[in-house]
Coordinates of C-alpha atoms (C1' of nucleotides) in Angstrom, one line a residue:
Chain A
M1 CA 0.0 0.0 0.0
A2 CA 2.6 2.4 1.0
R3 CA 4.5 1.1 -1.9
D4 CA 2.0 2.5 -4.4
R5 CA 1.9 5.9 -2.9
P6 CA 3.3 8.5 -5.2
D7 CA 6.4 10.3 -4.3
R8 CA 6.0 12.6 -1.4
D9 CA 7.1 15.9 -2.8
P10 CA 5.3 16.8 -6.0
P11 CA 4.0 20.3 -5.4
Q12 CA 0.6 19.7 -7.0
R13 CA -0.1 17.3 -4.2
R14 CA 0.9 19.6 -1.4
P15 CA 0.8 23.2 -2.5
E16 CA 3.5 25.2 -0.9
A17 CA 1.3 28.0 0.2
H18 CA -0.9 25.7 2.1
R19 CA 1.9 23.8 3.7
I20 CA 3.9 26.8 4.7
G21 CA 0.9 28.6 6.1
G22 CA -0.9 25.7 7.6
G23 CA 1.7 23.2 8.5
A24 CA 3.7 23.5 11.5
S25 CA 6.2 21.4 13.3
T26 CA 5.4 20.6 16.9
R27 CA 2.8 22.7 18.5
H28 CA 5.4 24.6 20.4
A29 CA 7.7 25.1 17.6
R30 CA 4.8 26.3 15.5
T31 CA 3.6 28.8 17.9
R32 CA 7.0 30.1 18.5
W33 CA 7.8 30.3 14.9
R34 CA 4.8 32.5 14.3
R35 CA 5.7 34.7 17.1
A36 CA 9.2 35.0 16.0
S37 CA 8.3 35.9 12.4
H38 CA 6.3 38.9 13.4
E39 CA 8.1 42.0 12.5
D40 CA 7.7 43.4 16.0
A41 CA 8.2 40.3 17.9
P42 CA 10.7 40.6 20.7
Q43 CA 14.0 39.2 19.6
A44 CA 16.8 37.7 21.4
E45 CA 18.1 40.2 23.8
H46 CA 21.6 40.9 22.9
G47 CA 23.4 41.6 19.7
G48 CA 23.3 39.9 16.4
P49 CA 20.7 40.0 13.8
P50 CA 17.4 38.3 14.7
R51 CA 17.6 34.6 14.1
A52 CA 14.1 34.3 12.9
P53 CA 14.1 31.4 10.5
E54 CA 12.9 32.1 7.0
P55 CA 9.6 30.4 6.2
G56 CA 11.2 27.9 3.9
R57 CA 13.1 26.4 6.7
H58 CA 10.7 25.5 9.4
P59 CA 9.6 22.0 10.0
T60 CA 6.0 21.2 9.6
S61 CA 4.6 18.2 11.2
P62 CA 4.4 16.6 14.5
R63 CA 6.1 13.3 14.3
R64 CA 8.0 13.9 11.2
L65 CA 9.7 16.6 9.4
R66 CA 8.6 18.0 6.1
S67 CA 11.7 19.9 5.3
V68 CA 12.1 19.1 1.7
A69 CA 8.5 19.6 0.8
D70 CA 8.5 22.7 2.8
R71 CA 11.5 24.2 1.3
P72 CA 10.6 25.3 -2.1
H73 CA 14.1 26.0 -3.3
A74 CA 16.0 23.7 -1.1
V75 CA 16.9 20.2 -2.2
A76 CA 18.4 20.0 1.2
M77 CA 19.7 22.3 3.8
T78 CA 22.6 23.5 1.8
T79 CA 21.9 27.1 1.7
D80 CA 25.1 29.1 1.7
R81 CA 28.1 27.1 2.8
P82 CA 29.5 23.9 1.7
V83 CA 28.3 21.1 3.8
R84 CA 30.8 20.1 6.4
V85 CA 29.8 18.0 9.4
R86 CA 31.6 16.3 12.2
V87 CA 31.4 13.8 14.9
A88 CA 33.3 14.7 18.0
P89 CA 33.7 11.8 20.5
S90 CA 35.5 12.1 23.7
P91 CA 38.2 9.4 24.3
T92 CA 37.1 8.7 27.9
G93 CA 35.8 5.2 27.4
E94 CA 35.0 2.5 24.9
P95 CA 33.6 3.4 21.4
H96 CA 30.0 4.1 22.1
V97 CA 27.1 2.9 20.0
G98 CA 25.6 6.4 20.4
T99 CA 28.7 7.8 18.7
A100 CA 28.2 5.5 15.8
Y101 CA 24.6 6.5 15.6
I102 CA 25.4 10.2 15.4
A103 CA 28.3 9.5 13.0
L104 CA 26.1 7.5 10.7
F105 CA 23.6 10.3 10.3
N106 CA 26.3 12.9 9.9
L107 CA 27.8 10.8 7.2
A108 CA 24.5 10.3 5.5
F109 CA 23.9 14.0 5.5
A110 CA 27.3 14.7 4.2
R111 CA 27.0 12.1 1.4
K112 CA 23.6 13.3 0.4
N113 CA 24.9 16.8 0.0
G114 CA 28.3 16.2 -1.4
G115 CA 29.9 17.4 1.8
K116 CA 32.7 16.4 4.1
F117 CA 32.6 14.4 7.2
V118 CA 35.2 15.2 9.9
L119 CA 36.3 13.2 12.9
R120 CA 37.4 15.4 15.8
I121 CA 38.7 14.1 19.1
E122 CA 37.5 16.0 22.1
D123 CA 40.1 15.1 24.6
T124 CA 39.9 18.2 26.7
D125 CA 39.2 16.3 29.8
R126 CA 42.8 15.6 30.9
E127 CA 41.7 13.4 33.8
R128 CA 39.9 10.8 31.8
S129 CA 41.1 11.1 28.2
R130 CA 43.4 8.3 27.0
Q131 CA 45.1 7.7 23.8
E132 CA 44.0 4.0 24.0
W133 CA 40.4 5.0 24.0
E134 CA 40.9 7.2 21.0
D135 CA 42.5 4.2 19.2
E136 CA 39.5 2.1 20.1
I137 CA 37.1 4.7 18.9
I138 CA 38.8 4.9 15.6
E139 CA 38.9 1.1 15.4
G140 CA 35.2 0.8 16.3
L141 CA 34.1 3.4 13.7
R142 CA 36.4 1.9 11.1
W143 CA 35.0 -1.5 11.8
L144 CA 31.6 -0.2 11.0
G145 CA 32.9 1.4 7.8
L146 CA 32.0 4.9 8.9
T147 CA 34.9 6.7 7.3
W148 CA 35.8 10.3 7.6
D149 CA 37.4 12.7 5.2
E150 CA 39.4 14.5 7.8
G151 CA 40.5 13.4 11.2
P152 CA 43.5 13.0 13.5
D153 CA 44.6 9.8 11.8
V154 CA 44.2 10.9 8.2
G155 CA 44.9 14.6 8.6
G156 CA 43.2 17.4 6.5
P157 CA 43.4 21.1 5.9
F158 CA 41.7 22.2 9.1
G159 CA 43.9 20.3 11.6
P160 CA 45.0 19.4 14.1
Y161 CA 41.9 17.3 14.8
R162 CA 42.7 16.5 18.4
Q163 CA 41.7 19.3 20.7
S164 CA 44.6 18.7 23.1
E165 CA 46.8 19.9 20.2
R166 CA 44.9 23.1 19.8
S167 CA 45.6 24.8 23.1
A168 CA 47.2 27.8 21.6
I169 CA 44.1 28.4 19.5
Y170 CA 41.8 28.3 22.5
H171 CA 44.0 30.6 24.5
Q172 CA 44.0 33.2 21.7
H173 CA 40.2 33.0 21.6
I174 CA 39.9 33.3 25.3
E175 CA 42.1 36.4 25.2
L176 CA 39.8 37.8 22.6
L177 CA 36.7 37.3 24.7
L178 CA 38.4 38.7 27.8
E179 CA 39.4 41.8 25.9
K180 CA 35.9 42.2 24.5
G181 CA 34.5 41.9 28.0
E182 CA 32.5 38.8 26.9
A183 CA 34.3 36.6 29.4
Y184 CA 35.9 37.1 32.8
R185 CA 38.2 35.3 35.2
C186 CA 36.6 33.6 38.2
F187 CA 38.6 32.7 41.2
A188 CA 36.0 30.7 43.1
T189 CA 37.2 27.4 44.3
P190 CA 35.5 24.1 43.4
E191 CA 34.7 23.6 47.1
E192 CA 33.1 27.1 47.3
L193 CA 31.0 26.3 44.3
A194 CA 30.0 22.9 45.5
Q195 CA 28.7 24.5 48.7
L196 CA 26.8 27.1 46.6
R197 CA 25.1 24.3 44.7
E198 CA 24.2 22.5 47.8
E199 CA 22.6 25.6 49.3
Q200 CA 20.7 26.3 46.1
R201 CA 19.4 22.7 46.0
A202 CA 18.4 23.0 49.6
R203 CA 16.3 26.0 48.7
K204 CA 15.0 24.0 45.7
E205 CA 16.4 26.5 43.3
T206 CA 18.0 25.7 40.0
S207 CA 21.6 25.2 40.8
R208 CA 23.7 27.7 38.9
Y209 CA 26.7 29.9 39.3
D210 CA 25.7 33.1 41.0
G211 CA 28.1 35.5 39.1
R212 CA 30.2 36.3 42.1
W213 CA 33.2 37.2 40.0
R214 CA 31.4 38.6 37.1
D215 CA 31.7 42.3 38.0
R216 CA 34.8 42.4 40.1
S217 CA 37.0 45.5 39.7
P218 CA 40.1 45.1 37.6
A219 CA 42.1 45.8 40.7
E220 CA 40.5 42.9 42.5
V221 CA 41.1 40.6 39.6
K222 CA 44.7 41.7 39.3
A223 CA 45.3 41.2 43.0
A224 CA 44.0 37.6 42.8
M225 CA 46.2 37.0 39.7
D226 CA 49.2 38.5 41.4
A227 CA 48.5 36.2 44.4
G228 CA 48.8 33.3 41.9
L229 CA 45.3 32.0 42.7
P230 CA 44.0 29.5 40.2
F231 CA 41.1 30.7 38.1
V232 CA 38.8 29.7 35.4
V233 CA 37.4 31.8 32.6
R234 CA 33.7 32.1 32.4
M235 CA 31.5 33.5 29.6
K236 CA 29.2 36.4 30.3
M237 CA 25.7 35.2 29.7
P238 CA 23.2 38.0 29.2
L239 CA 21.3 38.6 32.4
E240 CA 18.0 39.2 30.8
G241 CA 16.0 38.3 27.7
E242 CA 16.0 35.1 25.9
T243 CA 18.2 33.3 23.5
V244 CA 16.6 31.8 20.4
L245 CA 18.0 28.8 18.7
F246 CA 16.7 27.2 15.6
D247 CA 16.8 23.5 15.6
E248 CA 16.2 22.2 12.1
L249 CA 14.2 19.3 13.3
R250 CA 12.1 21.1 15.9
G251 CA 11.9 24.7 14.9
E252 CA 12.5 27.5 17.2
V253 CA 13.5 26.9 20.8
R254 CA 13.6 29.9 23.1
I255 CA 15.3 29.8 26.4
D256 CA 15.3 32.4 29.1
N257 CA 18.8 33.7 29.7
R258 CA 18.2 33.6 33.4
Q259 CA 18.1 29.8 33.1
V260 CA 21.6 29.7 31.7
D261 CA 24.6 30.3 33.9
D262 CA 28.0 31.7 33.1
Q263 CA 29.6 28.6 31.6
I264 CA 33.2 27.9 32.3
L265 CA 35.1 28.2 29.1
M266 CA 38.6 27.4 30.3
K267 CA 39.4 25.3 33.3
S268 CA 42.0 26.1 35.8
D269 CA 44.3 23.6 34.1
G270 CA 44.3 25.8 31.1
F271 CA 42.2 23.4 29.0
P272 CA 39.0 24.6 27.4
T273 CA 35.7 23.0 28.2
Y274 CA 33.6 21.4 25.5
H275 CA 31.5 24.6 25.1
L276 CA 34.5 26.7 24.1
A277 CA 36.4 24.2 22.1
N278 CA 33.4 23.0 20.2
V279 CA 32.3 26.5 19.2
V280 CA 35.8 27.6 18.2
D281 CA 36.6 24.4 16.4
D282 CA 33.3 24.1 14.6
H283 CA 33.8 27.7 13.3
L284 CA 37.4 27.3 12.4
M285 CA 36.8 23.9 10.8
G286 CA 34.0 25.4 8.7
I287 CA 31.4 23.1 10.1
S288 CA 28.1 24.0 8.5
H289 CA 25.7 21.7 10.4
V290 CA 26.1 20.5 13.9
I291 CA 24.3 17.2 14.1
R292 CA 24.5 15.9 17.6
A293 CA 22.4 14.3 20.3
E294 CA 19.3 15.9 21.9
E295 CA 21.0 16.2 25.2
W296 CA 22.8 19.2 23.9
I297 CA 19.7 21.3 23.3
S298 CA 19.8 22.9 26.6
S299 CA 23.4 24.1 26.3
T300 CA 23.0 25.3 22.8
P301 CA 22.0 28.8 23.9
K302 CA 25.5 29.1 25.4
H303 CA 26.9 28.2 22.1
V304 CA 24.7 30.6 20.2
V305 CA 25.8 33.4 22.6
L306 CA 29.4 32.5 22.1
Y307 CA 29.1 32.6 18.3
R308 CA 27.7 36.1 18.7
A309 CA 30.4 37.1 21.1
F310 CA 33.0 36.1 18.5
G311 CA 31.0 37.7 15.8
W312 CA 30.6 34.5 13.9
E313 CA 27.6 33.0 12.1
P314 CA 26.5 29.9 14.0
P315 CA 26.1 26.7 12.1
K316 CA 22.7 25.0 11.7
F317 CA 21.8 22.8 14.6
I318 CA 20.2 19.4 14.3
H319 CA 19.6 17.5 17.4
M320 CA 19.0 13.8 17.0
P321 CA 16.8 11.8 19.4
L322 CA 18.6 10.1 22.2
L323 CA 19.0 6.3 22.1
R324 CA 17.2 4.8 25.1
N325 CA 17.4 1.8 27.4
A326 CA 14.3 -0.4 27.7
D327 CA 13.1 1.8 30.6
K328 CA 13.4 4.8 28.3
S329 CA 16.3 6.4 30.1
K330 CA 19.3 7.5 28.1
I331 CA 21.2 4.5 26.8
S332 CA 23.9 3.4 29.3
K333 CA 26.3 0.6 29.8
R334 CA 24.6 -0.5 33.0
K335 CA 21.6 -1.5 31.0
N336 CA 22.8 -2.2 27.5
P337 CA 25.9 -3.4 25.7
V338 CA 27.1 -0.1 24.5
S339 CA 30.6 -0.7 23.2
L340 CA 31.1 -1.1 19.5
L341 CA 33.8 -3.6 20.2
D342 CA 31.3 -5.6 22.2
Y343 CA 29.1 -6.0 19.2
K344 CA 32.1 -6.9 17.1
S345 CA 33.2 -9.6 19.6
R346 CA 29.7 -11.0 19.7
G347 CA 29.8 -11.5 15.9
F348 CA 27.5 -8.8 14.8
L349 CA 28.1 -7.8 11.2
P350 CA 28.9 -4.1 10.6
E351 CA 26.3 -4.0 7.9
A352 CA 23.6 -5.2 10.2
V353 CA 24.6 -2.8 13.0
L354 CA 24.5 0.1 10.6
N355 CA 21.2 -1.0 9.1
Y356 CA 19.7 -1.3 12.6
L357 CA 21.0 2.1 13.7
A358 CA 19.6 3.6 10.6
M359 CA 16.1 2.5 11.4
L360 CA 16.1 4.1 14.8
G361 CA 14.3 7.3 14.2
F362 CA 14.5 7.0 10.4
S363 CA 12.5 4.9 8.1
M364 CA 12.8 4.1 4.4
P365 CA 10.2 5.6 2.1
D366 CA 9.0 2.1 1.1
E367 CA 9.2 0.9 4.7
R368 CA 11.7 -1.8 4.0
E369 CA 13.8 -2.8 7.0
M370 CA 16.8 -4.4 5.3
F371 CA 18.9 -2.0 3.3
T372 CA 22.5 -1.2 2.7
V373 CA 24.2 1.8 4.0
E374 CA 24.4 3.1 0.4
E375 CA 20.7 2.7 0.0
F376 CA 20.3 4.5 3.3
F377 CA 22.4 7.4 2.1
E378 CA 20.5 7.7 -1.1
N379 CA 17.2 7.8 0.7
F380 CA 18.2 9.9 3.6
T381 CA 16.4 13.1 4.3
W382 CA 15.5 14.8 7.6
D383 CA 11.9 14.7 6.9
R384 CA 11.8 11.0 7.4
M385 CA 13.0 11.4 11.0
S386 CA 10.8 10.8 13.9
L387 CA 11.7 12.5 17.1
G388 CA 10.7 10.1 19.9
G389 CA 13.7 8.6 21.6
P390 CA 14.0 5.1 20.3
T391 CA 14.6 2.1 22.5
F392 CA 17.7 0.2 21.5
D393 CA 16.3 -3.3 21.1
L394 CA 19.0 -5.9 21.1
A395 CA 16.5 -8.6 20.1
K396 CA 15.6 -6.8 16.9
L397 CA 19.3 -6.1 16.1
T398 CA 20.0 -9.8 16.6
W399 CA 17.2 -10.8 14.3
L400 CA 18.4 -8.4 11.6
N401 CA 21.9 -9.7 12.1
G402 CA 20.6 -13.2 11.6
R403 CA 19.1 -12.2 8.3
Y404 CA 22.4 -10.9 7.1
Y405 CA 24.1 -14.1 8.1
R406 CA 21.4 -16.2 6.4
E407 CA 20.8 -14.1 3.3
K408 CA 23.9 -12.2 2.5
L409 CA 26.8 -14.4 3.7
S410 CA 28.0 -17.0 1.3
D411 CA 29.6 -20.2 2.5
D412 CA 33.0 -18.8 1.4
A413 CA 32.4 -15.7 3.4
W414 CA 31.4 -17.8 6.4
V415 CA 34.6 -19.7 6.2
K416 CA 36.6 -16.6 5.9
L417 CA 34.8 -15.0 8.8
L418 CA 35.3 -18.0 11.0
R419 CA 39.0 -18.3 10.1
D420 CA 39.8 -14.6 10.3
D421 CA 37.6 -13.4 13.2
L422 CA 36.8 -16.4 15.4
L423 CA 39.6 -18.9 15.0
S424 CA 42.3 -16.5 13.9
E425 CA 45.9 -17.3 14.3
E426 CA 46.1 -14.5 16.8
I427 CA 43.4 -16.0 19.0
L428 CA 44.7 -19.5 18.7
R429 CA 48.2 -18.4 19.8
K430 CA 46.7 -16.9 22.9
L431 CA 44.6 -20.0 23.7
V432 CA 47.2 -22.7 23.1
P433 CA 49.5 -21.8 25.9
L434 CA 46.6 -21.7 28.3
I435 CA 45.2 -25.0 27.3
K436 CA 47.9 -27.3 26.2
E437 CA 49.0 -28.3 29.6
R438 CA 45.5 -29.3 30.5
I439 CA 44.6 -31.6 27.7
D440 CA 46.0 -34.8 26.2
T441 CA 44.6 -34.9 22.7
S442 CA 43.5 -32.2 20.2
E443 CA 39.9 -33.5 20.4
Q444 CA 39.7 -32.1 23.9
F445 CA 40.7 -28.6 22.7
I446 CA 37.3 -27.3 21.6
P447 CA 35.4 -28.4 24.7
A448 CA 38.2 -27.0 26.8
V449 CA 38.0 -23.5 25.3
D450 CA 34.3 -23.3 24.5
Y451 CA 33.7 -20.5 27.0
F452 CA 36.1 -18.2 25.1
F453 CA 33.7 -18.3 22.2
S454 CA 30.3 -18.5 23.8
G455 CA 27.9 -15.7 24.5
E456 CA 25.9 -16.4 27.7
L457 CA 27.3 -19.1 29.9
T458 CA 25.3 -21.9 31.7
Y459 CA 26.1 -22.5 35.3
E460 CA 24.6 -22.6 38.8
A461 CA 24.2 -19.1 40.2
S462 CA 25.2 -20.5 43.7
M463 CA 28.7 -21.2 42.3
L464 CA 29.2 -17.5 42.3
V465 CA 28.9 -17.1 46.0
S466 CA 31.9 -17.6 48.2
K467 CA 31.5 -19.0 51.7
G468 CA 30.4 -16.4 54.2
K469 CA 29.2 -14.0 51.4
T470 CA 25.7 -13.3 50.4
P471 CA 24.5 -13.1 46.8
K472 CA 23.6 -9.5 47.3
E473 CA 27.0 -8.4 48.4
T474 CA 28.7 -10.5 45.8
R475 CA 26.6 -8.8 43.1
E476 CA 27.5 -5.4 44.5
V477 CA 31.1 -6.2 44.5
L478 CA 31.0 -7.5 40.9
E479 CA 29.2 -4.4 39.9
K480 CA 31.9 -2.2 41.3
Y481 CA 34.5 -4.5 39.8
G482 CA 32.8 -3.9 36.4
D483 CA 33.4 -0.1 36.9
E484 CA 37.0 -0.8 37.5
I485 CA 37.2 -2.9 34.3
D486 CA 35.6 0.0 32.4
R487 CA 38.4 2.3 33.4
Q488 CA 41.1 -0.2 32.9
V489 CA 43.2 0.6 29.9
D490 CA 45.9 -2.0 30.2
F491 CA 44.3 -5.4 29.7
S492 CA 47.4 -7.5 30.2
A493 CA 47.2 -10.3 32.8
P494 CA 49.7 -8.7 35.2
A495 CA 47.8 -5.4 35.1
L496 CA 44.5 -7.1 35.6
E497 CA 45.9 -9.1 38.5
A498 CA 47.3 -5.9 40.2
L499 CA 43.9 -4.2 39.6
S500 CA 42.0 -7.1 41.0
R501 CA 44.1 -7.6 44.1
G502 CA 44.0 -3.9 44.8
F503 CA 40.3 -4.0 44.3
A504 CA 39.7 -6.9 46.6
E505 CA 41.6 -5.1 49.3
S506 CA 39.7 -1.9 48.8
Q507 CA 36.5 -3.8 49.4
G508 CA 37.8 -5.6 52.4
W509 CA 37.5 -8.9 50.6
K510 CA 40.0 -11.8 50.7
V511 CA 41.3 -12.4 47.2
K512 CA 40.0 -15.9 47.1
D513 CA 36.5 -14.7 47.9
L514 CA 36.6 -12.5 44.9
F515 CA 38.6 -14.6 42.5
M516 CA 36.4 -17.7 42.6
P517 CA 33.2 -15.8 41.8
L518 CA 35.1 -14.0 39.1
R519 CA 36.4 -17.3 37.7
V520 CA 32.9 -18.8 37.6
A521 CA 31.4 -15.6 36.1
M522 CA 34.1 -15.6 33.4
T523 CA 34.1 -19.3 32.5
G524 CA 31.1 -21.0 34.1
R525 CA 33.5 -23.4 35.7
T526 CA 35.6 -23.8 38.7
A527 CA 38.6 -25.4 37.0
T528 CA 40.2 -23.1 34.5
P529 CA 43.5 -21.7 33.2
P530 CA 44.9 -18.9 35.3
L531 CA 42.2 -16.3 36.0
F532 CA 43.9 -13.2 34.7
D533 CA 45.3 -14.8 31.6
T534 CA 41.7 -15.8 31.0
L535 CA 40.4 -12.3 31.5
S536 CA 43.0 -10.9 29.3
V537 CA 42.2 -13.2 26.4
L538 CA 38.5 -12.8 26.8
G539 CA 38.9 -9.0 26.4
R540 CA 37.0 -6.2 28.1
A541 CA 33.8 -6.7 26.1
K542 CA 33.3 -10.3 27.1
V543 CA 34.4 -9.7 30.7
R544 CA 31.9 -6.9 31.0
R545 CA 29.1 -8.9 29.5
R546 CA 29.7 -11.9 31.8
L547 CA 29.9 -9.7 34.8
R548 CA 26.5 -8.4 33.8
Q549 CA 25.2 -11.9 33.4
A550 CA 26.6 -12.9 36.8
Q551 CA 24.9 -9.9 38.4
D552 CA 21.6 -10.9 36.9
L553 CA 22.0 -14.4 38.1
L554 CA 22.9 -13.2 41.6
K555 CA 20.0 -10.9 41.7
A556 CA 17.6 -13.7 40.8
L557 CA 19.3 -15.9 43.4
A558 CA 18.9 -13.2 46.1
E559 CA 15.3 -12.8 45.3
A560 CA 14.7 -16.6 45.4
E561 CA 16.4 -16.8 48.8
N562 CA 14.3 -13.9 50.1
K563 CA 11.1 -15.7 49.0
K564 CA 12.1 -18.8 50.9
K565 CA 12.4 -16.9 54.1
Chain B
rG1 C1' 12.7 21.8 41.9
rU2 C1' 13.6 25.0 37.3
rC3 C1' 14.0 25.1 32.1
rC4 C1' 13.8 22.5 27.5
rC5 C1' 12.5 18.4 24.2
rC6 C1' 9.2 14.5 23.0
rA7 C1' 4.3 11.5 22.7
rU8 C1' 0.7 5.5 17.2
rC9 C1' 0.8 -1.9 19.5
rG10 C1' 5.5 -4.3 24.9
rU11 C1' 9.6 -2.5 21.1
rC12 C1' 11.1 -0.1 16.1
rU13 C1' 8.0 2.3 12.9
rA14 C1' 4.0 3.7 8.4
rG15 C1' 0.7 7.7 8.5
rA16 C1' 1.1 14.8 5.4
rG17 C1' -7.5 16.0 7.3
rG18 C1' -11.5 11.5 4.2
rC19 C1' -8.0 5.9 1.2
rC20 C1' -7.4 4.1 8.8
rC21 C1' -13.1 0.7 13.6
rA22 C1' -4.9 2.4 11.8
rG23 C1' -0.4 -0.9 7.9
rG24 C1' 4.6 -3.4 8.4
rA25 C1' 8.6 -5.4 11.4
rC26 C1' 10.7 -7.4 16.2
rA27 C1' 9.0 -10.0 20.5
rC28 C1' 5.0 -13.3 22.1
rC29 C1' 1.1 -17.2 21.1
rG30 C1' -1.0 -21.0 17.6
rG31 C1' -0.5 -23.8 13.0
rC32 C1' 2.0 -25.7 8.5
rU33 C1' 6.7 -27.6 6.6
rU34 C1' 10.7 -30.7 8.6
rU35 C1' 13.4 -37.6 11.2
rU36 C1' 15.0 -33.4 15.1
rC37 C1' 16.3 -28.3 15.8
rA38 C1' 16.6 -23.9 13.3
rC39 C1' 15.1 -21.3 8.9
rG40 C1' 10.7 -20.4 6.1
rC41 C1' 5.4 -19.9 5.4
rC42 C1' 0.3 -19.0 7.4
rG43 C1' -2.6 -17.1 11.3
rG44 C1' -3.6 -14.4 16.2
rG45 C1' -3.8 -10.7 20.1
rU46 C1' -2.2 -5.9 21.5
rA47 C1' -1.6 1.0 19.9
rC48 C1' -3.5 6.6 18.0
rG49 C1' -2.2 8.9 26.7
rG50 C1' -6.7 12.3 28.4
rG51 C1' -9.8 16.6 27.8
rG52 C1' -11.2 20.6 25.0
rG53 C1' -11.3 23.2 20.3
rU54 C1' -11.1 24.0 14.4
rU55 C1' -13.6 21.1 10.4
rC56 C1' -18.9 18.2 6.8
rA57 C1' -14.6 15.0 8.4
rA58 C1' -9.0 14.7 13.2
rA59 C1' -4.0 9.5 14.5
rU60 C1' -3.1 13.9 11.4
rC61 C1' -4.1 21.1 12.8
rC62 C1' -4.6 24.3 17.7
rC63 C1' -4.8 24.7 23.2
rC64 C1' -4.6 22.6 28.1
rC65 C1' -3.5 18.4 31.1
rU66 C1' -0.9 14.0 31.8
rG67 C1' 3.2 11.0 31.0
rG68 C1' 8.3 10.1 29.4
rG69 C1' 13.1 12.0 28.7
rG70 C1' 17.2 15.5 28.8
rA71 C1' 19.9 19.6 31.0
rC72 C1' 21.1 22.2 35.4
rG73 C1' 29.7 19.7 36.5
rC74 C1' 36.7 23.1 36.4
rC75 C1' 32.4 15.7 32.0
rA76 C1' 31.5 15.5 27.1

RNA sequence: GUCCCCAUCGUCUAGAGGCCCAGGACACCGGCUUUUCACGCCGGGUACGGGGGUUCAAAUCCCCCUGGGGACGCCA
């Protein structure tokens, strides 16, 4: 039925005049858009030309955008500048499925418009950023085949593409803002601010910086500087009025400036925050469209104000819906496998993962569910987006992946995959030393190593509980241990052993009370090769996954025991 | 709490005022096929959050309510 429907944009079907006048995006957006387009409508308080969107640009329907149909002259959102988009992950953890999701849609938009796609590494958090994470992010995105035209590994005309290498640029720009009076130094200590927040929360106010250094005299500031006090640089948010931003998917969003506090732009370690670095880099790198997750909407006013402070034209903003857990909260590793490398290690095919990601929020015009990334790019348009936050459904991904295995993979491809990915020389070389002393014939090999290859393990939950410990406390300890694993960069056996011994001690547990549950959780057995060699070979993805499984089993066990009582 | 975003089956979605007492897919249940299992095929139940408008006509446009989510960090 849908198949027969004529194409959705012929003008005779939907006259422009009607659509532009009568259509609207969401109710809110629509109202606002109307208000904003009145000549005398109050505009954003400070500076800059009014940002009222021209009619051809506003979205027009509730669940779905009508941008193309609504933009008489626009084939897409390429108005003035060449299309340049970016994905900007922070190397503070494993490559995230959300990063892949955003990257995919950025790439689609770039491809559709003959634009460039840039990878930028946002490693301004010195505490948590690690080169190893950056490597894994690149590996994960490459595995999926999401390739970028410019990036830290491939270079490009707008580099460097790693923010830690752009410090001089940020300092220049901070100077500029300071000179213009658009920013100021703040000498408040973190403790002082924490206390402020606490008081505000106690009074049930929105917690925000109170501007205590905003209007200090030059003399005071100089005195503090001369005293060598550490400081941050904050932007001056207008104290009144509202800032209007135009989201290409939602229309106008107006936010009262009183809701927005004086964002820190430069930390006391001299590194910029996301807000500064992202604005400066997006401008300097010629980014035309900022396509990012919805969670950024509420800080977009800060960015808009910053663009104005610099005297720059802001890019177009497109906020994608947030991927969700089954309970609708923002997708998280506690509730979902979230690492790209986890999917890789489980044997998901990149094509299937991309295909699945593409159908979250987007649908093909003919409603087909299986399509290649090229087909996706060809058919991609913002007006086929729906804005409700989609639940990431592993069961459906798994089904789709099964279809790819069944329908797209030849026997030859199967053999190659098995040989290269599963039973590769690299893996066998790791396994043999662990197993050879424990078996007498090669036929015992496969049964002895099965748990290195399996997904879920089968074992008695009670095996996880050491003598004198309860299922509940075991679960809690394994959960904390999982957090340690997430932070662990060096996955060698000695490093894991050191980590684990230290962890046991920190929890006040004897090592054997921790190590046996760990062994069972990892292998489903009590007799195994050395534990940390095993962990090391399993890899973080499988370790995490099995910790999660063990936690689930322990939870069920705890509940069962409670019932008995 | 304050602000912002969002709202069709349990889940992903189709839907552009009449083609819709709402279609497809996952999951679930039943059947067929099959030596078995799986795949495949056929069938089944389940949704427009509520209330007001506008209209001859509302899932669709408007308003309010409700619900969900996000943000409120010297994290991104």
